[in-house]
Every structure is written in structure tokens, then in C-alpha cells.
CSV table of C-alpha atoms in Angstrom, one decimal:
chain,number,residue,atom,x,y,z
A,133,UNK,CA,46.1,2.2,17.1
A,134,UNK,CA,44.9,4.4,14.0
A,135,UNK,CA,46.6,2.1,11.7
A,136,UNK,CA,44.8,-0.8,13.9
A,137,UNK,CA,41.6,0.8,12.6
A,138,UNK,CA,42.3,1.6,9.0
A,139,UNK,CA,43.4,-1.6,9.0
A,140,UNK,CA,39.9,-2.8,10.1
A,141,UNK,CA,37.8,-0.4,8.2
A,142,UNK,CA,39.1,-1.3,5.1
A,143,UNK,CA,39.4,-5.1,5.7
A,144,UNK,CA,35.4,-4.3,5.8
A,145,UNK,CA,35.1,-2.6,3.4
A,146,UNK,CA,36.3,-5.2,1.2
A,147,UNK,CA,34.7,-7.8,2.4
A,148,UNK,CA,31.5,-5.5,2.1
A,149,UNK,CA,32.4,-4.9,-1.6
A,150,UNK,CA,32.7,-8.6,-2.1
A,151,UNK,CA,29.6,-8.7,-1.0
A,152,UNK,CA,27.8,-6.3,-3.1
A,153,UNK,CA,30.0,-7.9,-6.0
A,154,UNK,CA,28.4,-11.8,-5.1
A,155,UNK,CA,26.6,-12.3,-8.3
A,156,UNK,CA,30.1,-11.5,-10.2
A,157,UNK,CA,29.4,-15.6,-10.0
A,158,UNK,CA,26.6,-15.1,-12.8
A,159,UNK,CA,27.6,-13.1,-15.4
A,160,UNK,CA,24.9,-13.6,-17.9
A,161,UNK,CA,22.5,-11.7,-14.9
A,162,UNK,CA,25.5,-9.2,-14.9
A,163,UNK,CA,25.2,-8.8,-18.3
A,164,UNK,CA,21.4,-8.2,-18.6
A,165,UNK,CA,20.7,-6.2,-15.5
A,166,UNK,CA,23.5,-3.6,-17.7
A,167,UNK,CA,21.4,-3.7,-20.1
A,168,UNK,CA,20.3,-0.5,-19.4
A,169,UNK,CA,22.8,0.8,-18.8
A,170,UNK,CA,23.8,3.6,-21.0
A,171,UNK,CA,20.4,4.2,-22.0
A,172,UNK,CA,19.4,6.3,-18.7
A,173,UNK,CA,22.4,7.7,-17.6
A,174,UNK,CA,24.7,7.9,-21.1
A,175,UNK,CA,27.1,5.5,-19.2
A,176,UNK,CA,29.2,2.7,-21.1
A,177,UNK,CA,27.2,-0.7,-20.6
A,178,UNK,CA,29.7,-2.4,-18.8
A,179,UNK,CA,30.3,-5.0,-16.5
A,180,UNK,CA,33.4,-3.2,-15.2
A,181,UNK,CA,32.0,-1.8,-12.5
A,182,UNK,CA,31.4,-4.7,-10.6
A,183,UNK,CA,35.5,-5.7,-11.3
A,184,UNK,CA,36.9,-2.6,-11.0
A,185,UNK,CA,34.8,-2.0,-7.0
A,186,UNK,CA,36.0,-5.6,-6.4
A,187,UNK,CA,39.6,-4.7,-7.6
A,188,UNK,CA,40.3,-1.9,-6.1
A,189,UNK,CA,38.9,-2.6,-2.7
A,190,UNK,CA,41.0,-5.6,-3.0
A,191,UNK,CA,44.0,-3.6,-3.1
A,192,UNK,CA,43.3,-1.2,-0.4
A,193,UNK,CA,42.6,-4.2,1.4
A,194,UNK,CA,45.8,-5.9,0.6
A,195,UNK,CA,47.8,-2.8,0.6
A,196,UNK,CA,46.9,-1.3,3.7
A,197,UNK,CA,47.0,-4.6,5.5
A,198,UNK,CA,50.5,-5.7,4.4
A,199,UNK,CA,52.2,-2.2,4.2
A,200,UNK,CA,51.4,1.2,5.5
A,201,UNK,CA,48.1,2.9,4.4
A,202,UNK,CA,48.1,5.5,1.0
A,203,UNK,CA,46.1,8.2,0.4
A,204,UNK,CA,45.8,7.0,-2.8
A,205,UNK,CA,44.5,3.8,-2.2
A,206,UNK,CA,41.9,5.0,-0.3
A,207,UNK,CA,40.8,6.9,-3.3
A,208,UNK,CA,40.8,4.4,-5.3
A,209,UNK,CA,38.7,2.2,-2.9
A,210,UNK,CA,36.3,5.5,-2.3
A,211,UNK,CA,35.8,5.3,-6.4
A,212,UNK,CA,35.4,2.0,-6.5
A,213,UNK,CA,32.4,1.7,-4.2
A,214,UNK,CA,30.8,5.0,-5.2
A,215,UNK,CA,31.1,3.8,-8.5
A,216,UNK,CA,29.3,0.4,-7.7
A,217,UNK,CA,26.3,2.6,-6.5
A,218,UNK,CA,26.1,4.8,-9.2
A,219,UNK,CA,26.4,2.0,-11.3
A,220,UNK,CA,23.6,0.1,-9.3
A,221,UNK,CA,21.4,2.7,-9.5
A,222,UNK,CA,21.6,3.5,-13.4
A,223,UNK,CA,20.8,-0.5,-13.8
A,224,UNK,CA,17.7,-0.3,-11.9
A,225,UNK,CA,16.6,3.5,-10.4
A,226,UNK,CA,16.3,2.6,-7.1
A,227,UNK,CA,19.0,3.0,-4.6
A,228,UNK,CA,20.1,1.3,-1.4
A,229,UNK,CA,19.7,3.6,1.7
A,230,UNK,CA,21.9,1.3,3.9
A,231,UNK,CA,24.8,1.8,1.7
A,232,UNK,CA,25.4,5.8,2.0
A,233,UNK,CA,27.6,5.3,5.4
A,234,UNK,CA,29.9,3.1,3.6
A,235,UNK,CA,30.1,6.1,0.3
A,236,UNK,CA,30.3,8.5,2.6
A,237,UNK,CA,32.8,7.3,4.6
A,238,UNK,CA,35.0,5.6,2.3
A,239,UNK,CA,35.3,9.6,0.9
A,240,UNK,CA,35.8,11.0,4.3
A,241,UNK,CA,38.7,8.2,5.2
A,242,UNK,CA,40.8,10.0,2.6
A,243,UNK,CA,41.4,12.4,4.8
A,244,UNK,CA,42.1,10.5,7.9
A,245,UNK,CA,45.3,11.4,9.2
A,246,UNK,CA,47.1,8.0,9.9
A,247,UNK,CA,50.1,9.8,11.5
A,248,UNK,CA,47.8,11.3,14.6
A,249,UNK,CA,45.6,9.3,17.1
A,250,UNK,CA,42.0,8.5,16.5
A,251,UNK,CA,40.8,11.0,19.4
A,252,UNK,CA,43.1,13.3,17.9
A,253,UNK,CA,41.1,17.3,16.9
A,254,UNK,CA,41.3,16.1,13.5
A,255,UNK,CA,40.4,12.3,12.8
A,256,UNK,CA,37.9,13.0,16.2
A,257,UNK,CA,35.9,15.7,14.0
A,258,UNK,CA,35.7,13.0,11.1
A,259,UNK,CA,34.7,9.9,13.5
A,260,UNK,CA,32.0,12.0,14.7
A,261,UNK,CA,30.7,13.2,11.5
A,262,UNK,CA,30.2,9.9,10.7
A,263,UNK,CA,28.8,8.4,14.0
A,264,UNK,CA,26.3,11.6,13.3
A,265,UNK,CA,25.4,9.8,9.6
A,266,UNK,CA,25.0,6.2,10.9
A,267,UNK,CA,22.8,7.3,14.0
A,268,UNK,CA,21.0,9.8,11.3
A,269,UNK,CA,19.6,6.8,9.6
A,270,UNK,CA,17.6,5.2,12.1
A,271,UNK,CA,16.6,8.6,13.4
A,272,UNK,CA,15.1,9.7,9.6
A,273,UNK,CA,13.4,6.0,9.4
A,274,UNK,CA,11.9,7.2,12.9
A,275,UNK,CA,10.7,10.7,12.0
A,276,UNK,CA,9.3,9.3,8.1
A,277,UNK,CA,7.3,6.9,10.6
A,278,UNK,CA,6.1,9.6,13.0
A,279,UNK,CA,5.5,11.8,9.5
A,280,UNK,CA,3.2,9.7,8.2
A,281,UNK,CA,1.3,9.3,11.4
A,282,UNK,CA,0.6,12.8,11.8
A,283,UNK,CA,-1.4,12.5,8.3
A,284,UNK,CA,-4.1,10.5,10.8
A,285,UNK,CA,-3.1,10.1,14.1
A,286,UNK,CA,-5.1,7.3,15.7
A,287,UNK,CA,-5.3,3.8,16.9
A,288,UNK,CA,-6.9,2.0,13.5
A,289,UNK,CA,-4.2,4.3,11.5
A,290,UNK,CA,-1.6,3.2,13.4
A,291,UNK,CA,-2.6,-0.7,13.2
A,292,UNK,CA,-2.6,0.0,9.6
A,293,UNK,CA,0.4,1.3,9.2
A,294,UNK,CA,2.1,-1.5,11.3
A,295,UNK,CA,0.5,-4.4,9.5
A,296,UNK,CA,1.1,-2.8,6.0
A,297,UNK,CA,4.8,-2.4,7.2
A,298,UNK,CA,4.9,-5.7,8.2
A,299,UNK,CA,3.9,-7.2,5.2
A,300,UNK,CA,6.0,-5.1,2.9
A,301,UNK,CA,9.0,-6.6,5.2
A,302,UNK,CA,7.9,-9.9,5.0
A,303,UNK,CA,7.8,-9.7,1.0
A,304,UNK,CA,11.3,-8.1,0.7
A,305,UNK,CA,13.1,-10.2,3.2
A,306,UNK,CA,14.5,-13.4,2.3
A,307,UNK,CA,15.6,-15.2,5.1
A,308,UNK,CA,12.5,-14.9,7.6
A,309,UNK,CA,11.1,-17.4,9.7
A,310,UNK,CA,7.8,-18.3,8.5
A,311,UNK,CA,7.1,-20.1,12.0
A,312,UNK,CA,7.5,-16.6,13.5
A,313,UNK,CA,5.5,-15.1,11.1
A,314,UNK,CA,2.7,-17.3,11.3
A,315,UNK,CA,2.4,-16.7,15.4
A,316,UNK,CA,2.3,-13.0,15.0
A,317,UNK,CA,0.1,-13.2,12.3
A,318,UNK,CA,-2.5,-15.6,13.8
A,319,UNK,CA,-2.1,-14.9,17.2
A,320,UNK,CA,0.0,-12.5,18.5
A,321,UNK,CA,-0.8,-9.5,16.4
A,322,UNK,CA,-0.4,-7.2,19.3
A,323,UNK,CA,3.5,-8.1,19.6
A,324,UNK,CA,3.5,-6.7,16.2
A,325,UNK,CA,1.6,-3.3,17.2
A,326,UNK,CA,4.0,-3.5,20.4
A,327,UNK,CA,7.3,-3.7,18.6
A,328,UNK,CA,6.6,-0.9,15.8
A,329,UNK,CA,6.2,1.3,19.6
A,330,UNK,CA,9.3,-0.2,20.3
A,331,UNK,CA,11.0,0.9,16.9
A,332,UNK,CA,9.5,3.5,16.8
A,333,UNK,CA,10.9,5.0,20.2
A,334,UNK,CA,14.2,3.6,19.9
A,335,UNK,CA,14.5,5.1,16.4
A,336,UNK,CA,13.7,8.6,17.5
A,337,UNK,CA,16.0,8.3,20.8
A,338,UNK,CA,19.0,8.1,18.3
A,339,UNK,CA,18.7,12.0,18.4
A,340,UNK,CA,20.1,11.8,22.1
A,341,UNK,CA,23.7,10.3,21.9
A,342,UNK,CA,24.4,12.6,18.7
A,343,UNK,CA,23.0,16.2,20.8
A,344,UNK,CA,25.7,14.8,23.8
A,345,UNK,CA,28.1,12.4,22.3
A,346,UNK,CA,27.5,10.1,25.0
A,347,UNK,CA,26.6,6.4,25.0
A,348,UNK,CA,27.4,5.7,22.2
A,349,UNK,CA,29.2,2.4,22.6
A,350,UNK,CA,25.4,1.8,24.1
A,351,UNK,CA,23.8,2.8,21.2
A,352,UNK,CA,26.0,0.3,19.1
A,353,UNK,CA,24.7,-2.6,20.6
A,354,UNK,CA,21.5,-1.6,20.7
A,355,UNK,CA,21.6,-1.1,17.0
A,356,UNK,CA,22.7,-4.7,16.8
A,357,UNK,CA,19.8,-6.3,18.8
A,358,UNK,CA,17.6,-4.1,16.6
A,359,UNK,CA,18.8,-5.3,13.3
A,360,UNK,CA,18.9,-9.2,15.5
A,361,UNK,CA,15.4,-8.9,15.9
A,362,UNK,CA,14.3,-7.5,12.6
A,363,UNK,CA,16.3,-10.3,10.9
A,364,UNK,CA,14.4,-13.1,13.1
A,365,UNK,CA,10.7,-11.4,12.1
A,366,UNK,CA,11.1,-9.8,8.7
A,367,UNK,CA,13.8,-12.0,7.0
A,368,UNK,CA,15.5,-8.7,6.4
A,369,UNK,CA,19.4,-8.4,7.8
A,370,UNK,CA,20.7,-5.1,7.2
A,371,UNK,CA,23.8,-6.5,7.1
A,372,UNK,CA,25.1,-2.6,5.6
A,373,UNK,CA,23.7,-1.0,8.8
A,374,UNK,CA,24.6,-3.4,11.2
A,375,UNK,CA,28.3,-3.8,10.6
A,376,UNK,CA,28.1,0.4,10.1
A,377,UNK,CA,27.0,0.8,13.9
A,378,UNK,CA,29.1,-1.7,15.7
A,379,UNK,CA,31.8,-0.7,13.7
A,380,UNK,CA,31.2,3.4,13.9
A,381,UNK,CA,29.6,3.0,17.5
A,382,UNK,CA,31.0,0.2,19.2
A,383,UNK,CA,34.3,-0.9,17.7
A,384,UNK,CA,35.7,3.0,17.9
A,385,UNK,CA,34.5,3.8,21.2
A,386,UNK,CA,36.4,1.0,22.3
A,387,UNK,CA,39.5,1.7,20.8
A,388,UNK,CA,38.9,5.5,21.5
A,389,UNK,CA,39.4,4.0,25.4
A,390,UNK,CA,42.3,1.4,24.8
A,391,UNK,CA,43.5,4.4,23.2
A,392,UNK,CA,43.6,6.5,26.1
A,393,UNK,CA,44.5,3.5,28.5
A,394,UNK,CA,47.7,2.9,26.9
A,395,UNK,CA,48.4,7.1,27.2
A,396,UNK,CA,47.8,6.7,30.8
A,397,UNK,CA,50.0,4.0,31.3
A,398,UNK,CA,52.8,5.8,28.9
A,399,UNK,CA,52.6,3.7,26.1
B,77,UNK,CA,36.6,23.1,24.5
B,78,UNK,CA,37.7,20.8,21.4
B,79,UNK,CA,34.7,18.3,22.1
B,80,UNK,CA,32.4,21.5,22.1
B,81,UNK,CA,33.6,22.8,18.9
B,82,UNK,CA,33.2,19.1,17.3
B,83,UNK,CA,30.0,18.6,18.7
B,84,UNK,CA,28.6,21.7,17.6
B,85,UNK,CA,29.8,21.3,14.1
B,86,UNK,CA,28.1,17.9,13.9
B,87,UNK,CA,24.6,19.3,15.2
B,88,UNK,CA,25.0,22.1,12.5
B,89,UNK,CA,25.4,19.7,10.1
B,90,UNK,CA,23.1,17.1,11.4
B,91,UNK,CA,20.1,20.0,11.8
B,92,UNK,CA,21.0,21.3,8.3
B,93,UNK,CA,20.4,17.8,6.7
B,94,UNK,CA,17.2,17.3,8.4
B,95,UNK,CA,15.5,20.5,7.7
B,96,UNK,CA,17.2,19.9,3.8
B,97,UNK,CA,16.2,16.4,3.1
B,98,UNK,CA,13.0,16.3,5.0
B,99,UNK,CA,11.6,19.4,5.3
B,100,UNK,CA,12.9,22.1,2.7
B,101,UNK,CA,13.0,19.5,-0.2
B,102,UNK,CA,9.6,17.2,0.0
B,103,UNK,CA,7.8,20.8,0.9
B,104,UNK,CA,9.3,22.6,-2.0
B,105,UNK,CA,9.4,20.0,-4.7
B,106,UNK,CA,7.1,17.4,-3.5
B,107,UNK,CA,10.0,15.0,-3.6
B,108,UNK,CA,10.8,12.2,-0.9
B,109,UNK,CA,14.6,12.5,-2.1
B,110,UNK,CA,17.7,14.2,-1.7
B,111,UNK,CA,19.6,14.3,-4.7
B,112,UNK,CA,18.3,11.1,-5.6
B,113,UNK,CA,20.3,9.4,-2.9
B,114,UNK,CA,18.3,9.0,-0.2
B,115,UNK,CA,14.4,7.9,-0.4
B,116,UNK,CA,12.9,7.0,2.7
B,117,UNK,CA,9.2,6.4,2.1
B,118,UNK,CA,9.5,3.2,2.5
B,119,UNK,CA,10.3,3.2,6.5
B,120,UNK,CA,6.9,5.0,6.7
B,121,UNK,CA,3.8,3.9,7.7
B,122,UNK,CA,2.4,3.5,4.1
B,123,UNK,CA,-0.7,3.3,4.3
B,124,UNK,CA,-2.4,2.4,0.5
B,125,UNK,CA,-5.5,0.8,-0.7
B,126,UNK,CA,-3.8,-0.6,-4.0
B,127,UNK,CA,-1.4,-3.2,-4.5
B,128,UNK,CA,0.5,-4.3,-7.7
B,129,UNK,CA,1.9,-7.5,-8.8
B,130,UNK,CA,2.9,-9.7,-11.7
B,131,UNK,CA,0.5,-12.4,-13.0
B,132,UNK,CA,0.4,-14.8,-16.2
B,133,UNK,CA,-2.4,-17.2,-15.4
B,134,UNK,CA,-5.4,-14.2,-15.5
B,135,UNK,CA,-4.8,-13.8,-11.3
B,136,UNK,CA,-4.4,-17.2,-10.4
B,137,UNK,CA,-1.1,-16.9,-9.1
B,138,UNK,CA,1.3,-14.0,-8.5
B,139,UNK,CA,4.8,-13.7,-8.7
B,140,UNK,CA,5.6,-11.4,-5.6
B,141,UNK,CA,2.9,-13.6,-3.4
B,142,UNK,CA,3.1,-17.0,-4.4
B,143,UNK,CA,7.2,-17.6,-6.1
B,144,UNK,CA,9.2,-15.3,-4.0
B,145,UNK,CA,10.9,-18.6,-2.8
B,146,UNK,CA,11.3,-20.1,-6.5
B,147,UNK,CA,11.8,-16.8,-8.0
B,148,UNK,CA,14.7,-16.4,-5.6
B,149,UNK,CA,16.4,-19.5,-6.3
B,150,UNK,CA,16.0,-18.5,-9.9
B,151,UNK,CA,18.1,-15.2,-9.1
B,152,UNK,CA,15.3,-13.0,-10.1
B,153,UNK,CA,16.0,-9.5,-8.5
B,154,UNK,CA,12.6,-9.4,-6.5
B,155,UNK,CA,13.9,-7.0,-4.5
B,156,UNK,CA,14.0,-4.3,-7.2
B,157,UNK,CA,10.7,-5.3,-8.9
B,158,UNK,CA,9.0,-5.1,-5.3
B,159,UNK,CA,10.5,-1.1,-5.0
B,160,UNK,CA,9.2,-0.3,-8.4
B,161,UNK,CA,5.4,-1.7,-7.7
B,162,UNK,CA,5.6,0.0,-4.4
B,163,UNK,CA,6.4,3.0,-5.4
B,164,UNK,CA,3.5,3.1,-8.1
B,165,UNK,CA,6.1,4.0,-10.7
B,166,UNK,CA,5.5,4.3,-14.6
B,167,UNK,CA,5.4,1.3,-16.7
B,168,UNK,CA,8.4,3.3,-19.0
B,169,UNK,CA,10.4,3.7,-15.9
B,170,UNK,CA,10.4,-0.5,-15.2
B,171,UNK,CA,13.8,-1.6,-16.7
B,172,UNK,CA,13.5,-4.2,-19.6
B,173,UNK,CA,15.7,-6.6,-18.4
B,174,UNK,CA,13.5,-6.9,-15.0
B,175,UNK,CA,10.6,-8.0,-17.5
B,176,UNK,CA,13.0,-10.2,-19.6
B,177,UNK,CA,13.7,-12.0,-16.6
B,178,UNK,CA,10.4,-12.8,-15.6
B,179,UNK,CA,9.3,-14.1,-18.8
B,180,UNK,CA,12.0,-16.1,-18.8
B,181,UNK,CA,11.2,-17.5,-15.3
B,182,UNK,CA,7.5,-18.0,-15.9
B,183,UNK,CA,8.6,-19.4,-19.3
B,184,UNK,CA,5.9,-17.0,-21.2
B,185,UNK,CA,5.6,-14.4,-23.9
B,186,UNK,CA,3.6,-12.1,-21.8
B,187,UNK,CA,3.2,-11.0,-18.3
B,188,UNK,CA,-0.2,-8.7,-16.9
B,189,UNK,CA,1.2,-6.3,-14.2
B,190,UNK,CA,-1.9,-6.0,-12.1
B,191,UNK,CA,-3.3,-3.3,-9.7
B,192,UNK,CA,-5.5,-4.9,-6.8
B,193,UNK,CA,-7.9,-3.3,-5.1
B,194,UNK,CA,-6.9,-3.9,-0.7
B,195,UNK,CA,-3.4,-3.5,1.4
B,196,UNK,CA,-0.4,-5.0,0.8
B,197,UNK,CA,-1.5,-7.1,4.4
B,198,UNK,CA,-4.0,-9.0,2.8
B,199,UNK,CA,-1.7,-9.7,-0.8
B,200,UNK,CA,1.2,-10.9,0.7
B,201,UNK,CA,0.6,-12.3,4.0
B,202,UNK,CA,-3.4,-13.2,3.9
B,203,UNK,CA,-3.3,-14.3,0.6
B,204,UNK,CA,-6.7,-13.3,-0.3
B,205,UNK,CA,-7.9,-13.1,-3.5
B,206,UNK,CA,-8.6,-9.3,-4.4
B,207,UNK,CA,-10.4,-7.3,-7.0
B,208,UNK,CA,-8.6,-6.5,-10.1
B,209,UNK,CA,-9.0,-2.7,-11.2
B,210,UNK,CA,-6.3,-2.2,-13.6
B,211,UNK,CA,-4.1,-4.5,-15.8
B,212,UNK,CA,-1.3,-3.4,-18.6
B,213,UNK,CA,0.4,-6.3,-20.6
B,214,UNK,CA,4.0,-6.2,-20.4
């Protein structure tokens, strides 16, 4: 079963890589966004990091698909996306928040003992440090919310707040409905002061399932209609975070239990 | 007993980042970030009475509120030039390829990065036109 789910984690992590790697189609944008480069951060100007991530999640991902897993493949594929970031954010100074589960976890999956099960003392301390950092992020976005309201807590700050939120999303997403958007805006503005109440209570309620461990498969899919419904009304996927919690949440609890099931049964 | 040790572990760390990242830090340094990884002002309710854009037709179009759509098409990184007006960073701190690429979108020598007077609301989705109170060629 572990091998199962190395096999899957890294499968997505390269197809995540691949992803952050899609304008490897242009390289003159390549080229000029590394501009920069060494100027900030005394790094060569290079497109290389955008081959070398691609490359070496490749391998991991061929590697540990065909034949058994290697620890140092998985380093390999842990530089190669940390890399990609650090690169990314000498280019342009601003980082992607959605993308620390996938650093971080790439590093901790070094140590992932492939040899024991996945609820075994071991790999269960590491699956739960990183459920712990996936469920962290929505609860953070929460309490930066609830931060900012305590500046001026009322109604008109509130309404503010959500309608200068909105409109941020609206400008950074690319894919959003402007049908949608034009109803809330013109005349259902109180869906939108009823669904930051909404976000706002399900991003604090992450705290629960990482004080008891429990629910967490829950939890998963909630994170999944959540990132649904922001997709449909911003334009903005979250792919990152999205295929973090069903993965982290969902997909482990799930083998965690087939797991067990085929223990029971003596497999 | 296992599942308690783990569990108690995680809260450690989970409590120890919190009261790192979000409290001990941004008290202390007055910064929103932890070692320059995470930066989560954006998920807050930013409240502001200034917005900036791009603009080479003296304010009669903007590039974040009227060519998102072209601009897209056109692979310019709007993304990244939205987090840097947001953010109310320094005109050094812009990267020059960002500019470079919107000249060469708009097809012009020089681009006016514009500070409005109103919310972000009435820019981008309202469309209204606001009061200019601050403009720096680029």
C-alpha cells in the first residue's frame, strides 16, 4: 500500500511540476522574466531551473512508478521543486502561498519509510505533520481575516472588507464567470456578504480536525467544494491547494482504512 | 498512546508556528512574513482607500481594469503586477522585465503607474472613473 501512495504522490507531483513548468512552451517569456535574475539574489540567470524541476520530477516519476522508490530520487525531486520556488521568487519577489505543502512535503517524503505501512509510528507522525500544514493554510487565511476585522469590528467594515476582497479576486482570477459576477454584483450582493460568513467559519473550523485528528476525510471534501465554489465566483482554482487536501485528507484516510481492512482480513 | 504522542507533537508544532508567523514576527518586526515564505495579507480583509494601476492614454484606459482578458492572451504575468500594486511596493522593487512587457503589449515607450483615489471595488468591478492623486512614469 505505501508504495501505492508514493507511487501517487509523486505521479503528482510531476504532473504539478509540469504544471508550474507550462510556459517552458515560450521561452523568450522564460528568458525575460530571468532577467533579473542574478541581480537580486546573486543567482546565475538561467533558464535551468524550469528544466532541471521538470527533469528531475520526471525521473522520480518514472523511477518510482516503474521500479522501487530511492531515497535519492526523492531528493532530487525535493530540489527540483524547491528550486523552482526559489527561482520563481528571485524572478519576481512575490511568492506562491499555495505551493509550500508541495516544498514541504516533497522534503519530508525523503524520509518516508517505504518498507513500513503508512499508519505505521513513523510515516503516521509524517502524514500528520503534513495534514497539520495543509489544514494550517486555510485556518491562517481565516485568522488574517478575523485579524483584520478586529482593526474595526462592524457591519460597514465588514461589507468593506468583503467587497474589496471580492474584487481583488475577481482581478486575479482568470477563469471566472462574468454571468455570476454580474448577479452578485447587481443583485445579490448579500450572497456575497453571506459567503465570506461562510469562509470565514469554515476557515477557522479547520483548527478542529487538527486538535482531534478526526474527520479528516470530512474535511477533504469540504476543502474541495470550497476551492469548487471559489473557482465558479472568483475565476480563481487553487488547483495547488485543492489537489493538497484531497490528496493529504481524503486520498490517505482512505488508504489509511483499506490499509487496516486488508490487516483484518490477514492480507 | 502512539496517536497521543503524534498528536501532541503536531499541536506543538502547529501552536509554535502560529504564535511565530503571526504573532511574534508581524509584532516584533512589523512584517506580514515568515522568512519570506509565507505572506498572507492578502486573504485579509484589506480595507484601502487607494488603488494603483497602469495607464498610457492619460487614464483613459487601464491595463488591470480594462485588458486583463487581452493582456492574458498576450502572456503578460498580470498576476505578478497585480501583487506588486497591491502591496503598495517601491517603484525600484517592480522587476524590469514586468515593465518591458507591458510596453511591449501596449506597443508604447512609456507607461504612467497611477495611484487612484477609492477601493479596489469601484476600479475593477464598478469601473468608475476615479481621481488621480499620484502618477510616476515608468
Amino acid at each position: 500500500m505505501n508504495q501505492i501512495f508514493l507511487k501517487i504522490y509523486y505521479s503528482l507531483l510531476f504532473f504539478y511540476s509540469f504544471k508550474a513548468v507550462d510556459r517552458i512552451i515560450n521561452l523568450d517569456v522564460i528568458q525575460s522574466q530571468f532577467s533579473k535574475f542574478s541581480e537580486m539574489h546573486s543567482l546565475i540567470p538561467s533558464r535551468s531551473a524550469y528544466f532541471d524541476t521538470l527533469i528531475l520530477c520526471c525521473l522520480a516519476f518514472v523511477f518510482i512508478n516503474i521500479f522501487k522508490s530511492h531515497k535519492l530520487l526523492r531528493c532530487g525531486a525535493a530540489f527540483g521543486i524547491n528550486y523552482l520556488y526559489y527561482a520563481w521568487f528571485s524572478a519576481f519577489g512575490s511568492t506562491v502561498n499555495m505551493m509550500l505543502i508541495w516544498l514541504i512535503s516533497s522534503i519530508v517524503f525523503i524520509f518516508f519509510d517505504e518498507e513500513e505501512a503508512i499508519s505505521s509510528e513513523k510515516n503516521k507522525g509524517i502524514i500528520a505533520l503534513l495534514q497539520t500544514i495543509t489544514l494550517s493554510h486555510y485556518f491562517i487565511a481565516g485568522l488574517w481575516k478575523l485579524r483584520s476585522l478586529m482593526e474595526d469590528f462592524s457591519v460597514t467594515f465588514f461589507k468593506a472588507g468583503v467587497l474589496e476582497n471580492y474584487a481583488y479576486s475577481v482581478a486575479e482570477g482568470k477563469v471566472g464567470l462574468r454571468l455570476v459576477t454580474t448577479f452578485l454584483i447587481e443583485d445579490a450582493k448579500f450572497l456575497l456578504y453571506l459567503g465570506m460568513g461562510v469562509v470565514l467559519f469554515f476557515q477557522l473550523s479547520t483548527l478542529y480536525p487538527v486538535l482531534t485528528r478526526k474527520h479528516l476525510k470530512v474535511f477533504g471534501a469540504l476543502c474541495l467544494v470550497f476551492h469548487t465554489t471559489v473557482l465558479i465566483f472568483t475565476g480563481i482554482p487553487f488547483y495547488d491547494m485543492a489537489l493538497a487536501s484531497i490528496f493529504f485528507l481524503y486520498v490517505v484516510e482512505k488508504m489509511k482504512e483499506i490499509e487496516s481492512g486488508n490487516k483484518l482480513v490477514g492480507l | 498512546m502512539e496517536i497521543k504522542r503524534v498528536v501532541r507533537t503536531d499541536v506543538i508544532f502547529f501552536l509554535g508556528y502560529l504564535f511565530l508567523a503571526h504573532l511574534a514576527l508581524p509584532l516584533t518586526e512589523h512584517k506580514s512574513d515568515l522568512f519570506l515564505i509565507n505572506s498572507w495579507d492578502l486573504y485579509s480583509f484589506n480595507v484601502r482607500a487607494t488603488v494603483r494601476d497602469f495607464t498610457w492614454d492619460s487614464g483613459k484606459t487601464y491595463l488591470l481594469r480594462d485588458y486583463r482578458t487581452e493582456a492574458l492572451k498576450f502572456e503578460l504575468d498580470l498576476l505578478h503586477l497585480l501583487k506588486f500594486t497591491s502591496k503598495s511596493k517601491t517603484l525600484e522593487s517592480f522587476p524590469d522585465h514586468l515593465i518591458e512587457s507591458v510596453k511591449e503589449f501596449c506597443k508604447c515607450d512609456k507607461i504612467v503607474y497611477v495611484t487612484l483615489k477609492g477601493s479596489q471595488y469601484d476600479h475593477y468591478i464598478l469601473k468608475r472613473n476615479l481621481e488621480t492623486i499620484g502618477q510616476d512614469d515608468l
